[in-house]
């Protein structure tokens, strides 16, 4: 049994044991693997979801993030974790337990909960951090994605040590980035877009004080929402691996990037933005042009998305699909922009 297969087996056993009533005949379905990557393996059994985080996870920071999800101040915003039994011995990967929720239906884009997502974000951003938290990991994730792209394209192989075939943009151990840049034209566009960002958006210096200090999710997309209790409970935010304090505009950056690239319909963007403003979200002004506040996060997440896409294409030996190509082309455009548009502090 491989290490990764063992992790899946152990998570399934744990989730099954906790969801299955003691001393009753077992009629449960086999555990279901929801995700299986080095940065996060997720297995469901019954109404319990078990997640093994990356082996090199900062366990103190993770504990703070899990405590945040359980904090009373965040009830109705974040899905709270379940108590996890203490392991008999130290484990290679920290494990957290969660109640099962009903995710967004990817086959019904018209029902995507853009307004609900915006309302949850605004409420999160308005909540005062209940205790000290690590920085939101958004800029670090973007830097990680660019490092992976450079390494994979420079190596020209899927067997590069430390770079799994199923690439993600999650932050794990630092990669050794080759000194020679890739020559692929698409990658050069992505790198040009990356260099045009201010240093704080590349994770090289702290976030400017006027942008910092807000509770942030750190990796907002529609896959980070579930209904709980399933199937018709209220929407809640999940996946606290990147949460922390930082610039709240970063959480709006991915929808903004999709809108700017033509991947998110203008009406959906308007619903999202209007709902965020109506809920008093501090990332953008209450009216007027939101783009000065959103420009840098949107560009950084455009670069991140394009870098992940190119790394995956190299690993899978394929050309970018239509959506990936749009994000790559957006990098060429944003490379011509100044590092930051004029903007005032978040209020």
mmCIF file of C-alpha atoms in Angstrom:
data_model
loop_
_atom_site.group_PDB
_atom_site.id
_atom_site.type_symbol
_atom_site.label_atom_id
_atom_site.label_comp_id
_atom_site.label_asym_id
_atom_site.label_seq_id
_atom_site.Cartn_x
_atom_site.Cartn_y
_atom_site.Cartn_z
ATOM 1 C CA UNK A 1 0.000 0.000 0.000
ATOM 2 C CA UNK A 2 1.481 3.369 -1.025
ATOM 3 C CA UNK A 3 1.732 6.211 1.457
ATOM 4 C CA UNK A 4 -1.009 8.165 -0.300
ATOM 5 C CA UNK A 5 -3.290 5.097 -0.459
ATOM 6 C CA UNK A 6 -2.651 4.529 3.245
ATOM 7 C CA UNK A 7 -3.699 8.118 4.007
ATOM 8 C CA UNK A 8 -6.965 7.627 2.122
ATOM 9 C CA UNK A 9 -7.616 4.348 3.922
ATOM 10 C CA UNK A 10 -6.905 5.819 7.355
ATOM 11 C CA UNK A 11 -9.113 8.862 6.727
ATOM 12 C CA UNK A 12 -11.963 6.637 5.547
ATOM 13 C CA UNK A 13 -11.624 4.445 8.619
ATOM 14 C CA UNK A 14 -11.633 7.457 10.941
ATOM 15 C CA UNK A 15 -14.622 9.124 9.282
ATOM 16 C CA UNK A 16 -16.546 5.845 9.240
ATOM 17 C CA UNK A 17 -15.832 5.156 12.905
ATOM 18 C CA UNK A 18 -17.027 8.594 13.953
ATOM 19 C CA UNK A 19 -20.143 8.616 11.764
ATOM 20 C CA UNK A 20 -21.220 5.044 12.444
ATOM 21 C CA UNK A 21 -23.321 4.351 15.576
ATOM 22 C CA UNK A 22 -21.581 1.962 17.930
ATOM 23 C CA UNK A 23 -22.729 -1.648 18.101
ATOM 24 C CA UNK A 24 -25.097 -1.393 15.148
ATOM 25 C CA UNK A 25 -25.011 -3.434 11.943
ATOM 26 C CA UNK A 26 -23.026 -1.582 9.298
ATOM 27 C CA UNK A 27 -24.989 -0.688 6.176
ATOM 28 C CA UNK A 28 -22.743 2.247 5.243
ATOM 29 C CA UNK A 29 -21.526 2.846 1.719
ATOM 30 C CA UNK A 30 -17.735 2.638 1.275
ATOM 31 C CA UNK A 31 -15.836 5.854 2.076
ATOM 32 C CA UNK A 32 -15.753 8.311 -0.838
ATOM 33 C CA UNK A 33 -12.576 10.133 -1.838
ATOM 34 C CA UNK A 34 -13.449 13.779 -2.508
ATOM 35 C CA UNK A 35 -9.866 14.940 -3.174
ATOM 36 C CA UNK A 36 -6.499 13.212 -3.091
ATOM 37 C CA UNK A 37 -3.480 15.481 -3.450
ATOM 38 C CA UNK A 38 -0.297 15.904 -1.423
ATOM 39 C CA UNK A 39 -1.585 19.276 -0.196
ATOM 40 C CA UNK A 40 -4.994 17.942 0.879
ATOM 41 C CA UNK A 41 -6.631 14.517 0.950
ATOM 42 C CA UNK A 42 -10.365 14.596 1.729
ATOM 43 C CA UNK A 43 -12.492 11.506 2.398
ATOM 44 C CA UNK A 44 -16.168 11.255 3.297
ATOM 45 C CA UNK A 45 -17.974 8.535 5.207
ATOM 46 C CA UNK A 46 -21.616 9.062 6.056
ATOM 47 C CA UNK A 47 -22.020 12.572 7.420
ATOM 48 C CA UNK A 48 -18.338 13.027 8.348
ATOM 49 C CA UNK A 49 -15.590 14.485 6.161
ATOM 50 C CA UNK A 50 -11.958 13.880 7.179
ATOM 51 C CA UNK A 51 -9.137 15.964 5.725
ATOM 52 C CA UNK A 52 -5.393 15.279 5.874
ATOM 53 C CA UNK A 53 -3.494 18.526 5.362
ATOM 54 C CA UNK A 54 -0.040 18.861 3.804
ATOM 55 C CA UNK A 55 2.754 17.138 5.692
ATOM 56 C CA UNK A 56 4.692 20.389 6.076
ATOM 57 C CA UNK A 57 1.703 22.400 7.294
ATOM 58 C CA UNK A 58 2.468 24.943 9.998
ATOM 59 C CA UNK A 59 0.498 23.170 12.711
ATOM 60 C CA UNK A 60 0.293 26.160 15.016
ATOM 61 C CA UNK A 61 -1.115 28.326 12.224
ATOM 62 C CA UNK A 62 -3.530 25.562 11.207
ATOM 63 C CA UNK A 63 -4.747 25.248 14.797
ATOM 64 C CA UNK A 64 -5.465 28.989 14.866
ATOM 65 C CA UNK A 65 -7.381 28.749 11.593
ATOM 66 C CA UNK A 66 -9.444 25.790 12.800
ATOM 67 C CA UNK A 67 -10.179 27.648 16.030
ATOM 68 C CA UNK A 68 -11.366 30.566 13.909
ATOM 69 C CA UNK A 69 -13.884 28.313 12.152
ATOM 70 C CA UNK A 70 -15.177 27.237 15.568
ATOM 71 C CA UNK A 71 -15.350 30.749 17.047
ATOM 72 C CA UNK A 72 -18.869 31.862 18.058
ATOM 73 C CA UNK A 73 -18.325 35.190 16.279
ATOM 74 C CA UNK A 74 -18.122 33.312 12.961
ATOM 75 C CA UNK A 75 -21.229 31.167 13.446
ATOM 76 C CA UNK A 76 -23.376 31.332 10.342
ATOM 77 C CA UNK A 77 -20.388 32.379 8.214
ATOM 78 C CA UNK A 78 -17.860 29.537 8.482
ATOM 79 C CA UNK A 79 -18.581 25.818 8.648
ATOM 80 C CA UNK A 80 -17.448 24.794 12.156
ATOM 81 C CA UNK A 81 -15.146 21.798 12.570
ATOM 82 C CA UNK A 82 -15.934 18.652 14.495
ATOM 83 C CA UNK A 83 -13.876 17.583 17.517
ATOM 84 C CA UNK A 84 -11.025 15.369 16.408
ATOM 85 C CA UNK A 85 -9.826 12.527 18.634
ATOM 86 C CA UNK A 86 -6.229 12.807 19.740
ATOM 87 C CA UNK A 87 -4.013 10.493 17.647
ATOM 88 C CA UNK A 88 -2.305 7.624 19.442
ATOM 89 C CA UNK A 89 0.996 8.805 17.960
ATOM 90 C CA UNK A 90 2.192 11.843 15.982
ATOM 91 C CA UNK A 91 0.909 11.705 12.398
ATOM 92 C CA UNK A 92 2.805 12.731 9.294
ATOM 93 C CA UNK A 93 -0.101 14.908 8.181
ATOM 94 C CA UNK A 94 -2.452 16.820 10.508
ATOM 95 C CA UNK A 95 -6.095 15.731 10.244
ATOM 96 C CA UNK A 96 -9.271 17.761 10.733
ATOM 97 C CA UNK A 97 -12.894 16.618 10.779
ATOM 98 C CA UNK A 98 -15.921 18.406 9.348
ATOM 99 C CA UNK A 99 -19.657 17.850 8.952
ATOM 100 C CA UNK A 100 -20.828 16.988 5.457
ATOM 101 C CA UNK A 101 -22.285 19.850 3.461
ATOM 102 C CA UNK A 102 -23.922 20.055 0.031
ATOM 103 C CA UNK A 103 -21.590 21.794 -2.471
ATOM 104 C CA UNK A 104 -22.459 24.126 -5.325
ATOM 105 C CA UNK A 105 -23.827 22.169 -8.280
ATOM 106 C CA UNK A 106 -21.261 22.574 -11.091
ATOM 107 C CA UNK A 107 -23.840 21.480 -13.682
ATOM 108 C CA UNK A 108 -26.178 24.391 -12.898
ATOM 109 C CA UNK A 109 -24.200 27.633 -13.323
ATOM 110 C CA UNK A 110 -27.394 29.667 -13.313
ATOM 111 C CA UNK A 111 -27.965 28.688 -9.688
ATOM 112 C CA UNK A 112 -24.474 29.693 -8.527
ATOM 113 C CA UNK A 113 -24.840 31.485 -5.161
ATOM 114 C CA UNK A 114 -22.950 34.652 -6.051
ATOM 115 C CA UNK A 115 -25.072 36.871 -3.810
ATOM 116 C CA UNK A 116 -24.780 34.467 -0.888
ATOM 117 C CA UNK A 117 -21.007 34.197 -1.336
ATOM 118 C CA UNK A 118 -20.682 37.984 -1.352
ATOM 119 C CA UNK A 119 -22.819 38.355 1.767
ATOM 120 C CA UNK A 120 -20.734 35.764 3.628
ATOM 121 C CA UNK A 121 -17.516 37.519 2.607
ATOM 122 C CA UNK A 122 -18.793 40.907 3.713
ATOM 123 C CA UNK A 123 -19.805 39.497 7.099
ATOM 124 C CA UNK A 124 -16.426 37.785 7.449
ATOM 125 C CA UNK A 125 -14.542 40.949 6.546
ATOM 126 C CA UNK A 126 -16.596 43.017 9.005
ATOM 127 C CA UNK A 127 -15.874 40.679 11.921
ATOM 128 C CA UNK A 128 -13.067 41.718 14.231
ATOM 129 C CA UNK A 129 -10.447 38.954 14.535
ATOM 130 C CA UNK A 130 -11.319 37.179 17.802
ATOM 131 C CA UNK A 131 -7.684 36.336 18.570
ATOM 132 C CA UNK A 132 -4.247 36.651 16.927
ATOM 133 C CA UNK A 133 -4.143 34.979 13.518
ATOM 134 C CA UNK A 134 -1.446 34.364 10.893
ATOM 135 C CA UNK A 135 -1.501 36.367 7.661
ATOM 136 C CA UNK A 136 -3.906 35.341 4.943
ATOM 137 C CA UNK A 137 -1.913 33.198 2.501
ATOM 138 C CA UNK A 138 -3.187 34.636 -0.792
ATOM 139 C CA UNK A 139 0.029 36.351 -1.946
ATOM 140 C CA UNK A 140 2.099 33.344 -0.865
ATOM 141 C CA UNK A 141 -0.150 31.031 -2.908
ATOM 142 C CA UNK A 142 0.316 33.224 -5.970
ATOM 143 C CA UNK A 143 4.099 33.130 -5.533
ATOM 144 C CA UNK A 144 3.953 29.367 -5.120
ATOM 145 C CA UNK A 145 2.013 28.984 -8.360
ATOM 146 C CA UNK A 146 4.571 31.007 -10.316
ATOM 147 C CA UNK A 147 7.442 29.011 -8.783
ATOM 148 C CA UNK A 148 5.784 25.739 -9.819
ATOM 149 C CA UNK A 149 5.242 26.973 -13.349
ATOM 150 C CA UNK A 150 8.873 28.043 -13.682
ATOM 151 C CA UNK A 151 10.151 24.739 -12.314
ATOM 152 C CA UNK A 152 7.938 22.502 -14.435
ATOM 153 C CA UNK A 153 8.472 24.379 -17.699
ATOM 154 C CA UNK A 154 12.209 24.712 -17.142
ATOM 155 C CA UNK A 155 12.555 21.005 -16.395
ATOM 156 C CA UNK A 156 10.349 19.976 -19.314
ATOM 157 C CA UNK A 157 9.254 16.842 -17.463
ATOM 158 C CA UNK A 158 6.531 15.667 -15.117
ATOM 159 C CA UNK A 159 9.106 13.796 -13.026
ATOM 160 C CA UNK A 160 10.625 16.862 -11.401
ATOM 161 C CA UNK A 161 11.354 16.074 -7.732
ATOM 162 C CA UNK A 162 9.011 17.873 -5.387
ATOM 163 C CA UNK A 163 6.438 18.707 -8.071
ATOM 164 C CA UNK A 164 3.525 16.249 -8.050
ATOM 165 C CA UNK A 165 1.854 15.361 -11.325
ATOM 166 C CA UNK A 166 -1.461 16.670 -9.990
ATOM 167 C CA UNK A 167 -0.271 20.239 -9.546
ATOM 168 C CA UNK A 168 -2.090 22.714 -7.402
ATOM 169 C CA UNK A 169 -1.486 26.302 -6.357
ATOM 170 C CA UNK A 170 -1.405 25.511 -2.657
ATOM 171 C CA UNK A 171 1.502 26.587 -0.485
ATOM 172 C CA UNK A 172 3.737 23.726 0.605
ATOM 173 C CA UNK A 173 7.511 23.459 0.824
ATOM 174 C CA UNK A 174 9.474 26.046 -1.203
ATOM 175 C CA UNK A 175 10.511 24.916 -4.660
ATOM 176 C CA UNK A 176 13.968 25.466 -6.056
ATOM 177 C CA UNK A 177 13.281 27.728 -9.012
ATOM 178 C CA UNK A 178 15.780 27.322 -11.873
ATOM 179 C CA UNK A 179 17.920 30.354 -12.584
ATOM 180 C CA UNK A 180 17.113 30.174 -16.295
ATOM 181 C CA UNK A 181 13.608 31.335 -17.112
ATOM 182 C CA UNK A 182 11.357 29.250 -19.380
ATOM 183 C CA UNK A 183 11.228 30.380 -22.996
ATOM 184 C CA UNK A 184 7.611 29.457 -23.653
ATOM 185 C CA UNK A 185 5.840 32.634 -24.907
ATOM 186 C CA UNK A 186 2.807 32.004 -22.727
ATOM 187 C CA UNK A 187 5.005 31.612 -19.649
ATOM 188 C CA UNK A 188 6.854 34.799 -20.518
ATOM 189 C CA UNK A 189 3.515 36.634 -20.562
ATOM 190 C CA UNK A 190 2.640 35.220 -17.148
ATOM 191 C CA UNK A 191 6.025 36.230 -15.750
ATOM 192 C CA UNK A 192 5.664 39.722 -17.192
ATOM 193 C CA UNK A 193 2.299 40.046 -15.474
ATOM 194 C CA UNK A 194 3.869 38.785 -12.258
ATOM 195 C CA UNK A 195 6.722 41.291 -12.324
ATOM 196 C CA UNK A 196 4.273 44.144 -12.912
ATOM 197 C CA UNK A 197 2.646 43.501 -9.519
ATOM 198 C CA UNK A 198 3.696 45.429 -6.403
ATOM 199 C CA UNK A 199 5.976 43.454 -4.044
ATOM 200 C CA UNK A 200 3.276 42.952 -1.396
ATOM 201 C CA UNK A 201 1.056 41.116 -3.906
ATOM 202 C CA UNK A 202 3.961 38.764 -4.662
ATOM 203 C CA UNK A 203 4.371 37.926 -0.972
ATOM 204 C CA UNK A 204 7.763 39.664 -0.803
ATOM 205 C CA UNK A 205 6.857 42.322 1.778
ATOM 206 C CA UNK A 206 3.949 42.724 4.228
ATOM 207 C CA UNK A 207 0.592 43.996 3.033
ATOM 208 C CA UNK A 208 0.327 47.815 3.309
ATOM 209 C CA UNK A 209 -1.112 48.830 6.668
ATOM 210 C CA UNK A 210 -4.211 50.419 5.161
ATOM 211 C CA UNK A 211 -5.081 47.121 3.474
ATOM 212 C CA UNK A 212 -4.217 44.840 6.384
ATOM 213 C CA UNK A 213 -5.912 43.543 9.524
ATOM 214 C CA UNK A 214 -9.199 42.236 8.110
ATOM 215 C CA UNK A 215 -10.401 38.673 8.482
ATOM 216 C CA UNK A 216 -9.991 37.028 5.077
ATOM 217 C CA UNK A 217 -10.793 33.612 3.631
ATOM 218 C CA UNK A 218 -7.742 33.643 1.373
ATOM 219 C CA UNK A 219 -8.945 31.319 -1.402
ATOM 220 C CA UNK A 220 -12.489 32.242 -2.338
ATOM 221 C CA UNK A 221 -14.214 30.424 -5.192
ATOM 222 C CA UNK A 222 -17.575 28.678 -5.480
ATOM 223 C CA UNK A 223 -16.030 25.364 -4.455
ATOM 224 C CA UNK A 224 -15.551 26.900 -1.010
ATOM 225 C CA UNK A 225 -19.264 27.043 -0.228
ATOM 226 C CA UNK A 226 -21.557 24.309 1.071
ATOM 227 C CA UNK A 227 -25.073 24.129 2.399
ATOM 228 C CA UNK A 228 -25.204 22.856 5.953
ATOM 229 C CA UNK A 229 -27.166 20.984 7.116
ATOM 230 C CA UNK A 230 -27.288 19.285 3.725
ATOM 231 C CA UNK A 231 -29.042 19.537 1.392
ATOM 232 C CA UNK A 232 -30.999 22.745 2.032
ATOM 233 C CA UNK A 233 -29.300 24.501 4.936
ATOM 234 C CA UNK A 234 -27.778 27.978 4.653
ATOM 235 C CA UNK A 235 -24.603 28.516 2.649
ATOM 236 C CA UNK A 236 -21.362 28.562 4.660
ATOM 237 C CA UNK A 237 -17.707 29.071 3.765
ATOM 238 C CA UNK A 238 -15.348 26.093 4.078
ATOM 239 C CA UNK A 239 -11.599 25.378 3.818
ATOM 240 C CA UNK A 240 -9.724 27.515 6.314
ATOM 241 C CA UNK A 241 -6.232 26.491 5.148
ATOM 242 C CA UNK A 242 -5.478 29.986 3.799
ATOM 243 C CA UNK A 243 -7.533 32.126 6.181
ATOM 244 C CA UNK A 244 -6.036 34.892 8.269
ATOM 245 C CA UNK A 245 -5.696 38.640 8.405
ATOM 246 C CA UNK A 246 -4.951 40.693 5.328
ATOM 247 C CA UNK A 247 -6.469 42.646 2.459
ATOM 248 C CA UNK A 248 -10.204 41.860 2.110
ATOM 249 C CA UNK A 249 -10.083 42.791 -1.582
ATOM 250 C CA UNK A 250 -8.084 39.592 -2.166
ATOM 251 C CA UNK A 251 -11.230 37.554 -1.500
ATOM 252 C CA UNK A 252 -12.986 39.445 -4.308
ATOM 253 C CA UNK A 253 -10.002 39.097 -6.605
ATOM 254 C CA UNK A 254 -10.832 35.798 -8.284
ATOM 255 C CA UNK A 255 -14.402 36.765 -9.332
ATOM 256 C CA UNK A 256 -13.013 40.144 -10.418
ATOM 257 C CA UNK A 257 -10.318 38.421 -12.483
ATOM 258 C CA UNK A 258 -12.869 36.120 -14.114
ATOM 259 C CA UNK A 259 -15.083 39.107 -14.928
ATOM 260 C CA UNK A 260 -12.164 41.051 -16.425
ATOM 261 C CA UNK A 261 -11.156 38.038 -18.542
ATOM 262 C CA UNK A 262 -14.695 37.443 -19.797
ATOM 263 C CA UNK A 263 -15.210 34.214 -17.833
ATOM 264 C CA UNK A 264 -17.837 35.626 -15.453
ATOM 265 C CA UNK A 265 -20.963 37.157 -16.959
ATOM 266 C CA UNK A 266 -21.421 40.890 -16.252
ATOM 267 C CA UNK A 267 -24.782 40.202 -14.613
ATOM 268 C CA UNK A 268 -23.219 37.673 -12.225
ATOM 269 C CA UNK A 269 -20.440 40.104 -11.373
ATOM 270 C CA UNK A 270 -23.013 42.828 -10.692
ATOM 271 C CA UNK A 271 -24.989 40.506 -8.415
ATOM 272 C CA UNK A 272 -21.820 39.618 -6.517
ATOM 273 C CA UNK A 273 -20.533 43.172 -6.175
ATOM 274 C CA UNK A 274 -23.936 44.669 -5.295
ATOM 275 C CA UNK A 275 -24.546 42.027 -2.633
ATOM 276 C CA UNK A 276 -21.115 42.641 -1.109
ATOM 277 C CA UNK A 277 -21.731 46.375 -0.956
ATOM 278 C CA UNK A 278 -25.248 45.952 0.392
ATOM 279 C CA UNK A 279 -23.836 43.852 3.226
ATOM 280 C CA UNK A 280 -21.351 46.573 4.158
ATOM 281 C CA UNK A 281 -18.224 44.842 2.896
ATOM 282 C CA UNK A 282 -15.120 46.979 3.557
ATOM 283 C CA UNK A 283 -13.005 45.852 0.585
ATOM 284 C CA UNK A 284 -14.489 48.380 -1.862
ATOM 285 C CA UNK A 285 -16.180 51.782 -1.550
ATOM 286 C CA UNK A 286 -19.926 51.727 -0.940
ATOM 287 C CA UNK A 287 -20.444 53.243 -4.393
ATOM 288 C CA UNK A 288 -18.451 54.424 -7.353
ATOM 289 C CA UNK A 289 -15.619 52.625 -9.119
ATOM 290 C CA UNK A 290 -14.497 49.504 -7.183
ATOM 291 C CA UNK A 291 -11.561 48.770 -9.459
ATOM 292 C CA UNK A 292 -8.794 50.778 -7.752
ATOM 293 C CA UNK A 293 -9.265 48.513 -4.700
ATOM 294 C CA UNK A 294 -9.657 45.299 -6.714
ATOM 295 C CA UNK A 295 -7.059 45.842 -9.425
ATOM 296 C CA UNK A 296 -3.988 44.344 -7.731
ATOM 297 C CA UNK A 297 -5.697 41.255 -6.233
ATOM 298 C CA UNK A 298 -7.472 40.598 -9.536
ATOM 299 C CA UNK A 299 -4.205 40.803 -11.463
ATOM 300 C CA UNK A 300 -2.376 38.614 -8.947
ATOM 301 C CA UNK A 301 -5.077 35.944 -9.138
ATOM 302 C CA UNK A 302 -5.061 36.160 -12.929
ATOM 303 C CA UNK A 303 -1.336 35.401 -12.883
ATOM 304 C CA UNK A 304 -1.818 32.638 -10.307
ATOM 305 C CA UNK A 305 -4.559 30.977 -12.356
ATOM 306 C CA UNK A 306 -2.549 31.212 -15.577
ATOM 307 C CA UNK A 307 0.602 29.858 -13.904
ATOM 308 C CA UNK A 308 -1.260 26.862 -12.484
ATOM 309 C CA UNK A 309 -2.853 26.258 -15.888
ATOM 310 C CA UNK A 310 0.503 26.243 -17.693
ATOM 311 C CA UNK A 311 2.054 23.913 -15.119
ATOM 312 C CA UNK A 312 -0.868 21.513 -15.474
ATOM 313 C CA UNK A 313 -0.704 21.680 -19.263
ATOM 314 C CA UNK A 314 2.996 20.813 -19.137
ATOM 315 C CA UNK A 315 2.393 17.935 -16.731
ATOM 316 C CA UNK A 316 -0.496 16.606 -18.818
ATOM 317 C CA UNK A 317 1.253 17.310 -22.149
ATOM 318 C CA UNK A 318 -1.617 19.273 -23.621
ATOM 319 C CA UNK A 319 -2.396 22.763 -24.890
ATOM 320 C CA UNK A 320 -4.341 25.240 -22.742
ATOM 321 C CA UNK A 321 -8.111 25.023 -23.089
ATOM 322 C CA UNK A 322 -10.238 28.054 -23.969
ATOM 323 C CA UNK A 323 -10.634 29.288 -20.398
ATOM 324 C CA UNK A 324 -6.971 28.791 -19.568
ATOM 325 C CA UNK A 325 -5.963 30.654 -22.716
ATOM 326 C CA UNK A 326 -8.100 33.636 -21.743
ATOM 327 C CA UNK A 327 -6.305 33.907 -18.413
ATOM 328 C CA UNK A 328 -2.904 33.624 -20.097
ATOM 329 C CA UNK A 329 -3.815 36.358 -22.581
ATOM 330 C CA UNK A 330 -4.966 38.544 -19.686
ATOM 331 C CA UNK A 331 -1.460 38.340 -18.215
ATOM 332 C CA UNK A 332 -0.018 39.947 -21.341
ATOM 333 C CA UNK A 333 -2.459 42.840 -20.981
ATOM 334 C CA UNK A 334 -1.922 43.435 -17.279
ATOM 335 C CA UNK A 335 1.854 43.449 -17.743
ATOM 336 C CA UNK A 336 1.450 46.886 -19.331
ATOM 337 C CA UNK A 337 -0.318 48.391 -16.281
ATOM 338 C CA UNK A 338 1.319 50.373 -13.460
ATOM 339 C CA UNK A 339 1.974 48.403 -10.245
ATOM 340 C CA UNK A 340 -1.043 49.927 -8.473
ATOM 341 C CA UNK A 341 -3.939 52.184 -9.391
ATOM 342 C CA UNK A 342 -4.617 55.105 -7.090
ATOM 343 C CA UNK A 343 -6.810 53.949 -4.236
ATOM 344 C CA UNK A 344 -7.834 54.952 -0.746
ATOM 345 C CA UNK A 345 -7.770 52.783 2.368
ATOM 346 C CA UNK A 346 -10.436 50.161 3.008
ATOM 347 C CA UNK A 347 -13.069 51.556 5.332
#
